Short mmCIF file of C-alpha atoms and ligand atoms in Angstrom, two decimals:
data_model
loop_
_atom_site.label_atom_id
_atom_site.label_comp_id
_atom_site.label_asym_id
_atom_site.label_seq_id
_atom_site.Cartn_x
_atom_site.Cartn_y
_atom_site.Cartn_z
CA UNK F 75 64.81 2.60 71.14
CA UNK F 76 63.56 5.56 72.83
CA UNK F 77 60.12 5.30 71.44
CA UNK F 78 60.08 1.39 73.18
CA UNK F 79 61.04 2.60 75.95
CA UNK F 80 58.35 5.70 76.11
CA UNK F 81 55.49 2.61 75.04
CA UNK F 82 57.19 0.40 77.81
CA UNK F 83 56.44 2.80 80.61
CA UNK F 84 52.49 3.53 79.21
CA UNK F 85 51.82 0.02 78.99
CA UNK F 86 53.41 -0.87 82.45
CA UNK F 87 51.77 2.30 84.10
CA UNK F 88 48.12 0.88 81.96
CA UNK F 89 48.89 -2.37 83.87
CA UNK F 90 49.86 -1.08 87.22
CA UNK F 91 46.49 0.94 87.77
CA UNK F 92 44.91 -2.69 87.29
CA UNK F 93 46.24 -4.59 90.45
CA UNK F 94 44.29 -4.89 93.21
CA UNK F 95 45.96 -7.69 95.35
CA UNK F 96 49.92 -7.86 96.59
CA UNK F 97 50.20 -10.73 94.40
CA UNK F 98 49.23 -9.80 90.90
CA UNK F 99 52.03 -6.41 92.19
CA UNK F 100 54.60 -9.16 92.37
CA UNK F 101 53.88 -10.68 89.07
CA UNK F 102 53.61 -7.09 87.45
CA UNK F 103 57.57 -6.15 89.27
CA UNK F 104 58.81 -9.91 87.85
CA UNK F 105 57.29 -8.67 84.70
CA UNK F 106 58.20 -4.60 84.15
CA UNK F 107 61.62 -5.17 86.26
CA UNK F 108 62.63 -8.09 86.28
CA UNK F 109 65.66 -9.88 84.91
CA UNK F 110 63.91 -10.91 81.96
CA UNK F 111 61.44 -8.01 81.45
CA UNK F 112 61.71 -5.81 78.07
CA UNK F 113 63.31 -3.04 80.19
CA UNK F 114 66.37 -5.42 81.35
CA UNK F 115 66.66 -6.35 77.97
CA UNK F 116 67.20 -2.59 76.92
CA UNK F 117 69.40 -1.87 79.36
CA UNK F 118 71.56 -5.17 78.41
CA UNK F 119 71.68 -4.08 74.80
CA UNK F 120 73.11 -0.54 75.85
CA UNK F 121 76.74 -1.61 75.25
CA UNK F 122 75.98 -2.14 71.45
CA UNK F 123 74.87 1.28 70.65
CA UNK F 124 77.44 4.06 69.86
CA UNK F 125 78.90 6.15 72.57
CA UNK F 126 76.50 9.50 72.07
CA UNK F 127 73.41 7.21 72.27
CA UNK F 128 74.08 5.09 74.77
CA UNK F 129 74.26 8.07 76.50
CA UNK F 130 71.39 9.04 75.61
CA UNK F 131 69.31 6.16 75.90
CA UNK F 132 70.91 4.94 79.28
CA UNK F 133 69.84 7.93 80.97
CA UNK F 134 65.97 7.79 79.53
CA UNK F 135 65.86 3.97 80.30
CA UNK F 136 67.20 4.57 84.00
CA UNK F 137 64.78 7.31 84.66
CA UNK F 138 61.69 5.02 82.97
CA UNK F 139 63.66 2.24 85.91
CA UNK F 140 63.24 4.93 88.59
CA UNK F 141 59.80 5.46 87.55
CA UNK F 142 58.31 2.40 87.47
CA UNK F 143 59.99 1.13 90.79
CA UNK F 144 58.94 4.27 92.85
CA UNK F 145 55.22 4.04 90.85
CA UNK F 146 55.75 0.28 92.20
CA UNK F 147 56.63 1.13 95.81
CA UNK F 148 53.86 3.61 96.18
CA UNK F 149 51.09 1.10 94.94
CA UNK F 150 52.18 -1.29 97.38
CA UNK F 151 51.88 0.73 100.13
CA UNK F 152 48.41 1.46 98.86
CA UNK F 153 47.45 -2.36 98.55
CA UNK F 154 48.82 -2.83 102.26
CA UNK F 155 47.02 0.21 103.59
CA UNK F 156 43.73 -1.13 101.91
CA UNK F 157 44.47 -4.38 103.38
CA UNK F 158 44.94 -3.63 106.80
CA UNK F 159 41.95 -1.73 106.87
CA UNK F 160 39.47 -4.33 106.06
CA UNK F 161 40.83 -6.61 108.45
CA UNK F 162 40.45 -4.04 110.90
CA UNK F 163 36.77 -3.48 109.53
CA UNK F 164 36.52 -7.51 109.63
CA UNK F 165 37.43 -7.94 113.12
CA UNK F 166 36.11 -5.18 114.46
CA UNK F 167 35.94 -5.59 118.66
CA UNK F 168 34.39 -3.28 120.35
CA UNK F 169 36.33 -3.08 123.73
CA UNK F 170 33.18 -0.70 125.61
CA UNK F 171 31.17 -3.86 125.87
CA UNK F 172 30.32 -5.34 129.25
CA UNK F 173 32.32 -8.41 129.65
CA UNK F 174 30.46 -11.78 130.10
CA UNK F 175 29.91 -12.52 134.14
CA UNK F 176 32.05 -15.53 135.33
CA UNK F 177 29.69 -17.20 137.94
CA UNK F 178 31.45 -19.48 140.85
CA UNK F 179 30.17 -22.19 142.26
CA UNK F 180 29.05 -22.42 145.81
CA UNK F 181 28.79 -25.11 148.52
CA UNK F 182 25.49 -26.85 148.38
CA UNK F 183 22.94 -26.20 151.23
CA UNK F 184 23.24 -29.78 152.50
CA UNK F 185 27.15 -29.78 152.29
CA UNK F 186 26.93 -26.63 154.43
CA UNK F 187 24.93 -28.13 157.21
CA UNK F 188 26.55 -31.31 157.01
CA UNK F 189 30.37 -29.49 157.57
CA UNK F 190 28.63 -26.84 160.06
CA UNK F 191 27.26 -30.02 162.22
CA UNK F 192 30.30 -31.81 161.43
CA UNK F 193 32.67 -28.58 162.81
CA UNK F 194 30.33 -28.30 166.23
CA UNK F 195 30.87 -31.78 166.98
CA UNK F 196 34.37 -31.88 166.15
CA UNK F 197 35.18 -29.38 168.62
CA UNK F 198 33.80 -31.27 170.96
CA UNK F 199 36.56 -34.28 170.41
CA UNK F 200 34.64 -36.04 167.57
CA UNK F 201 36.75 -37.25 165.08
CA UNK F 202 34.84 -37.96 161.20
CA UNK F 203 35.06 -41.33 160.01
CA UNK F 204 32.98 -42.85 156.99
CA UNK F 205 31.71 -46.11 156.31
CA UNK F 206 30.89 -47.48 152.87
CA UNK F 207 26.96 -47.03 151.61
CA UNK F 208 26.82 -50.91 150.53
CA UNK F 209 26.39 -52.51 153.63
CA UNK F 210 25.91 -55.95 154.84
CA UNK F 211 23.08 -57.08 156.41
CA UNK F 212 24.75 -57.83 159.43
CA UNK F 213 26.16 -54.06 160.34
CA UNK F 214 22.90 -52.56 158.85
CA UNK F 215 20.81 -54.73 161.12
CA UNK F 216 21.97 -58.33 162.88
CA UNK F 217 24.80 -56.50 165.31
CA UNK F 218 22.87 -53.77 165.85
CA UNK F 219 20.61 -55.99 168.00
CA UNK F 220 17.79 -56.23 164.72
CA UNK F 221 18.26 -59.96 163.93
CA UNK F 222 16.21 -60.99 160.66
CA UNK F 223 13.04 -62.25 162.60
CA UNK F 224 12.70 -59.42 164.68
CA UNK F 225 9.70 -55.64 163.59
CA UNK F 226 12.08 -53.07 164.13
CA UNK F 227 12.87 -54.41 160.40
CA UNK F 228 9.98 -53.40 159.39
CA UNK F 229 11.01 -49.53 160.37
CA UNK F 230 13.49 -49.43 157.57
CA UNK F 231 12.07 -50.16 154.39
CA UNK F 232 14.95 -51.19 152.31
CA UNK F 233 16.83 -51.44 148.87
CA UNK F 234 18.16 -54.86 148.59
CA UNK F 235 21.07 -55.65 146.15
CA UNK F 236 21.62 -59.42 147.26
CA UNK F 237 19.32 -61.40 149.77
CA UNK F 238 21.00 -64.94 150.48
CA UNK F 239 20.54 -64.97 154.42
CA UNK F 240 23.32 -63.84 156.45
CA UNK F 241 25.53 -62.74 153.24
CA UNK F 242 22.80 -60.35 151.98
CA UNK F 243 24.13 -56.55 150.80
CA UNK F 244 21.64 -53.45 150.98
CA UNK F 245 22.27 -49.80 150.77
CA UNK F 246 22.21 -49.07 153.88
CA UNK F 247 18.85 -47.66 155.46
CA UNK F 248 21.05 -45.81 158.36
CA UNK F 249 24.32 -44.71 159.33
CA UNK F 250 24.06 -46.79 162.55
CA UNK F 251 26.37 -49.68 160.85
CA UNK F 252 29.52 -47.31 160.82
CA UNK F 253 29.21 -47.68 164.93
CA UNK F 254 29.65 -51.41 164.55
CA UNK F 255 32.48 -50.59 162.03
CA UNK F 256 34.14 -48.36 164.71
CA UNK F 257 33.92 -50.89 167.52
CA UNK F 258 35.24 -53.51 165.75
CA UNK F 259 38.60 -51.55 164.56
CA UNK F 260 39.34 -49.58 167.67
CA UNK F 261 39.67 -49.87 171.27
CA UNK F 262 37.99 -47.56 173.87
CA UNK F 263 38.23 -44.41 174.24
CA UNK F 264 35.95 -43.73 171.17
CA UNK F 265 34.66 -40.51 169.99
CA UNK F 266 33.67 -40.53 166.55
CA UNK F 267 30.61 -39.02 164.05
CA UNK F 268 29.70 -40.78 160.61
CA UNK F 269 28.49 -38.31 158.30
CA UNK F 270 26.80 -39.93 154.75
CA UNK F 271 24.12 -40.98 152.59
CA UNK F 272 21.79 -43.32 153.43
CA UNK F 273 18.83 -44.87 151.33
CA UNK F 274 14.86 -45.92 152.06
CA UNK F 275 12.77 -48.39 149.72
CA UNK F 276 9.81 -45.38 149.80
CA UNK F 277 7.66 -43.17 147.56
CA UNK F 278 8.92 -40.19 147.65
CA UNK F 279 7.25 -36.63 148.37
CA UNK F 280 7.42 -33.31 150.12
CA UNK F 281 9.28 -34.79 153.67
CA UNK F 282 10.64 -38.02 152.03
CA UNK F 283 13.50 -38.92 149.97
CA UNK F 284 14.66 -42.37 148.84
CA UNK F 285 17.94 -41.03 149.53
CA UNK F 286 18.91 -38.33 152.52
CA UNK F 287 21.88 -37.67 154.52
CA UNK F 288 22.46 -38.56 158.43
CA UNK F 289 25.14 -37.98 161.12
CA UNK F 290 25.75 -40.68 163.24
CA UNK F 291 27.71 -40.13 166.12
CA UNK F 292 29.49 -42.95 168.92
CA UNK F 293 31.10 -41.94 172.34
CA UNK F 294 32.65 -45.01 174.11
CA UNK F 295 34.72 -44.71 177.51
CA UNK F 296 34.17 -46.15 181.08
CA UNK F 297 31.93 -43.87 183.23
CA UNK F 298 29.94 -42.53 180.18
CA UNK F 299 26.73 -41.29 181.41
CA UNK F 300 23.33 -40.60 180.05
CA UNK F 301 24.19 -36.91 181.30
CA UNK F 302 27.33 -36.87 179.23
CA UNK F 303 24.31 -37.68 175.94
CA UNK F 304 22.14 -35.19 176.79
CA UNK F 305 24.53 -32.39 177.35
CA UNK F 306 26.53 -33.07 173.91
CA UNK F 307 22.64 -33.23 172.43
CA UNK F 308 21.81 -29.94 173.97
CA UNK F 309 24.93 -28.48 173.25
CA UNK F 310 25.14 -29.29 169.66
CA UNK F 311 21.02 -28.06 169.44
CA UNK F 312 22.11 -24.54 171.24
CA UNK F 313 24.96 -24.33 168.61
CA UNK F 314 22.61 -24.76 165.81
CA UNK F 315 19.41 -23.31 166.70
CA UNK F 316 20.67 -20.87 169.17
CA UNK F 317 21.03 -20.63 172.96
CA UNK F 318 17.14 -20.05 173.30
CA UNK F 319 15.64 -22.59 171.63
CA UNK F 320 13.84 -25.35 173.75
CA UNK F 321 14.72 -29.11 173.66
CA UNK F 322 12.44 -32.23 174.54
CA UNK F 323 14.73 -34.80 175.76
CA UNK F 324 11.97 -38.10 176.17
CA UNK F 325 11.98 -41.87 176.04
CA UNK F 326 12.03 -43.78 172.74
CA UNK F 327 12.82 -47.05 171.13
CA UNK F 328 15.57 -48.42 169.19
CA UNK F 329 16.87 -52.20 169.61
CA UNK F 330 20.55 -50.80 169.79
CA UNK F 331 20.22 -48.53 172.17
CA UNK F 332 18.65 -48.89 176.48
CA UNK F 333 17.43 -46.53 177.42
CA UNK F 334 16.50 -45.28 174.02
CA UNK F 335 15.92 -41.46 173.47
CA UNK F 336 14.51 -39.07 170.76
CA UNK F 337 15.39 -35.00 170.71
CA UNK F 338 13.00 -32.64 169.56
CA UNK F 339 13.09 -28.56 169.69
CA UNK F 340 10.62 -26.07 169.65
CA UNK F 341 9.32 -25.86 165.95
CA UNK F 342 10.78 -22.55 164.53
CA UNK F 343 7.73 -21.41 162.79
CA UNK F 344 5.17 -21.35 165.43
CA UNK F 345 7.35 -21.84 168.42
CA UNK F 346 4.72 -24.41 170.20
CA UNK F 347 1.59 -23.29 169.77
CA UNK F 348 0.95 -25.77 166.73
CA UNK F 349 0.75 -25.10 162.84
CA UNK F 350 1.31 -27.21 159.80
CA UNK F 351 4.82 -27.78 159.77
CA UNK F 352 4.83 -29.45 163.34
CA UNK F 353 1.99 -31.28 162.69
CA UNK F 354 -0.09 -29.27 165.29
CA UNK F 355 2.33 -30.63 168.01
CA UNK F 356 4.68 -27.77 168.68
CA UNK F 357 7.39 -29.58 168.55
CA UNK F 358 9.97 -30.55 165.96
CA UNK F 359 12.34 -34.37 166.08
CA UNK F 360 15.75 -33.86 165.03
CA UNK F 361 17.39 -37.28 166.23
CA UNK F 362 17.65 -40.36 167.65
CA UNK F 363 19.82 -41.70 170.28
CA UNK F 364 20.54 -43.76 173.87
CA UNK F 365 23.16 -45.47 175.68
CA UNK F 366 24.86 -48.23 173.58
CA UNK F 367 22.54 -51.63 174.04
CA UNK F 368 25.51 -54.41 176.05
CA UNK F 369 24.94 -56.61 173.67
CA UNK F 370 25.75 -54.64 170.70
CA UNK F 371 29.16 -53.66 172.85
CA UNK F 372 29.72 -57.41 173.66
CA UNK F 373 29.65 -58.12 170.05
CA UNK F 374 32.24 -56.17 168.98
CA UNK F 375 34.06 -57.42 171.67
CA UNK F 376 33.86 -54.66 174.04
CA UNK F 377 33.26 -55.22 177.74
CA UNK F 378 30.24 -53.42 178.83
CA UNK F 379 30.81 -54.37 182.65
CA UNK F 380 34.12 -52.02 181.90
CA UNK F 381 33.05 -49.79 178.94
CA UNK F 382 29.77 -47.66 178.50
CA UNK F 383 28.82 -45.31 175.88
CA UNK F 384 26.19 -43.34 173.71
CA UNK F 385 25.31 -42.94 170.19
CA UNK F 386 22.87 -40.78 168.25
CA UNK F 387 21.37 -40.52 164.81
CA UNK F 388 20.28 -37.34 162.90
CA UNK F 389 18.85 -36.35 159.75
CA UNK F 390 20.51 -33.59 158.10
CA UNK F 391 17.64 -32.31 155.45
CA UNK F 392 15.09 -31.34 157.91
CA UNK F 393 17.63 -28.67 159.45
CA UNK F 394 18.03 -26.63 156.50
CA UNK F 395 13.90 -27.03 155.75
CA UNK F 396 13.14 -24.94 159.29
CA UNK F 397 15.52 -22.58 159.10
CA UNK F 398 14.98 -21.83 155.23
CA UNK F 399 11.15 -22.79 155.17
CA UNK F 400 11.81 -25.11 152.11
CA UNK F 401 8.81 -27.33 151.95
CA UNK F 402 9.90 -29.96 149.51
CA UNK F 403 13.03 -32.09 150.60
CA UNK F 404 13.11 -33.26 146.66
CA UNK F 405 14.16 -29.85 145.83
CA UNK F 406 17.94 -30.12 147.50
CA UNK F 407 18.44 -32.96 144.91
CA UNK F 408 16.91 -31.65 141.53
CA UNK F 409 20.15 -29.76 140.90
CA UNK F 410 17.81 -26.43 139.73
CA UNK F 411 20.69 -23.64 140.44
CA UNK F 412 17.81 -20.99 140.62
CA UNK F 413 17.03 -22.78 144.19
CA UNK F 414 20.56 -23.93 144.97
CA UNK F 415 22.11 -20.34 144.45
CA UNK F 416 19.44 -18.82 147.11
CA UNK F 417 22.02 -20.58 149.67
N1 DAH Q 196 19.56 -45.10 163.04
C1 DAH Q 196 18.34 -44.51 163.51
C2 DAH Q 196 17.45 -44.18 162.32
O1 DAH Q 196 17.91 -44.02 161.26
C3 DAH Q 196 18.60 -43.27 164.31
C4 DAH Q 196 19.30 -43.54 165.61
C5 DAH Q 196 18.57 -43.76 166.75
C6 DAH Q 196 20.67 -43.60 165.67
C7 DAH Q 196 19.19 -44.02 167.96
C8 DAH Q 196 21.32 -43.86 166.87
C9 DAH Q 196 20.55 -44.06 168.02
O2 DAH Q 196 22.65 -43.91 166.98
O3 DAH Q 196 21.20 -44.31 169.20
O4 DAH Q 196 16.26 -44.08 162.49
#
């Protein structure tokens, strides 16, 4: 009995230096200490023996139990040592990096002009309406004094979706239908500016878009006066150029409008004396505008013996072009952020 139990301990000791892995241990303790194991069964089969031997024997098998369970104990916390450390190895993160830079986005350039305009004018009493970029033919064109016979078509080359007469769509080729809009929904006094897109049938290149973004702006009350045009005109070029800058404020043409006016200030990059960007002319137009045509009023059932008013039109890329010197308007839409992130 004694001699089993010295063999039982070599072979289980033989076996234990073996494992590598926390489950083969477990298999090994099922095994070597176990109910069932060969040791159990000694221990079981004490009672038999006669008193002086199961003395004897009981205390040899005990200390071969001790043994093997503190032999067992200390090879596990070898295997979970061993363990830990290669998963430590494994994922090994190296906390001095740099971290990764989390860029934020930014307001595009024409989204900034279009809110800065937007804010000027809006402390002056303008409130922002929109109108949809679909438009009818007659708010692009028929009530704004253009019926289909008449050139001033021809100014506006456009993107038809639907041409069946009076019922034809477009995109619309201004904001200028938005007024129409306004006049038919509201009563004097009006004070509004349409900020949107608007779209031109054209090949596109360095100053032209087939799609660009206007303000459009309608002030309807009685006694409103040319002066009351030019000075919100001025004011809103003194607020956006600065107080130095000098305005031309001379005759032009537009069927919805009598008189009809057009704005332009000083260019900014040669300041009159004449150079590429100004076409040699020293001057820069921003916008159109005039006094609200009667008819146009008397269509939308306003009575221009009663009620007068202005409106005026202006094109929001060409403002962010002088004061940045970008020289293509095509590259505010290509979406490259290495020019969109200069802004
Ligand atoms: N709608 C015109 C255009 O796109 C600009 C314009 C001119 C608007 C005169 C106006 C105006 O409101 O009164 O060319």
């Amino acid at each position: 009995m004694a001699k089993r139990l010295v063999d039982l301990r070599a072979e289980a000791v033989e076996e234990l230096v073996k494992i590598n892995n926390i489950k083969d241990l477990d298999s090994w303790k099922i095994r070597f200490l176990g109910k069932k194991s060969k040791l159990a069964q000694i221990l079981h089969s004490l009672a038999k023996l006669p008193i002086e031997e199961r003395r004897e024997v009981g205390a040899q098998a005990n200390k071969v139990k001790m043994a093997l369970e503190s032999s067992l104990a200390e090879k596990r916390n070898t295997l979970q040592e061993a363990s830990l450390l290669s998963s430590l190895q494994q994922d090994k993160l190296d906390v001095t990096l740099p971290g990764r830079p989390v860029s934020s986005g930014h307001i595009h350039p024409i989204t900034q002009t279009l809110e800065e305009i937007s804010d000027i004018l809006r402390n002056m009493g303008f409130q922002i309406v929109e109108g949809p970029d679909v438009e009818w033919d007659y708010y692009n064109f028929e009530a704004l004094n253009i019926p289909q016979w008449h050139p001033a078509r021809d100014m506006f080359a456009s993107l038809w979706i639907d041409t069946s007469g009076k019922d034809s769509r477009l995109l619309r080729t201004h904001t200028s239908p938005t007024q129409i809009r306004v006049m038919e929904k509201t009563r004097p006094p009006i004070r509004v500016i349409a900020p949107g897109r608007v779209y031109r049938y054209e090949a596109t290149d360095a100053t032209h878009e087939s799609m660009f973004y206007q303000i459009e702006g309608l002030a309807i009350d009685k006694n409103v006066t040319m002066a009351n045009l030019k000075d919100t005109l001025f004011e809103l070029c003194y607020s956006l150029f600065g107080k130095e800058i000098r305005i031309r404020f001379r005759c032009d043409y537009f069927p919805f409008v009598e008189p009809g006016v057009e704005v332009a200030i000083e260019c900014l990059s040669c300041h009159g004396s004449g150079c590429r960007i100004c076409n040699y002319s020293g001057w820069l137009e921003i916008l159109g505008a005039g006094m609200v045509h009667p008819d146009v009023l008397r269509r939308a059932n306003i009575n221009p013996d009663i009620y007068s008013g202005f409106a005026f039109g202006l094109g929001i890329e060409r403002i962010p072009m002088l004061r940045y010197g970008v020289d293509d308007i095509r590259l505010f839409y290509r979406n490259d952020l290495r020019f969109l992130q200069q802004f």
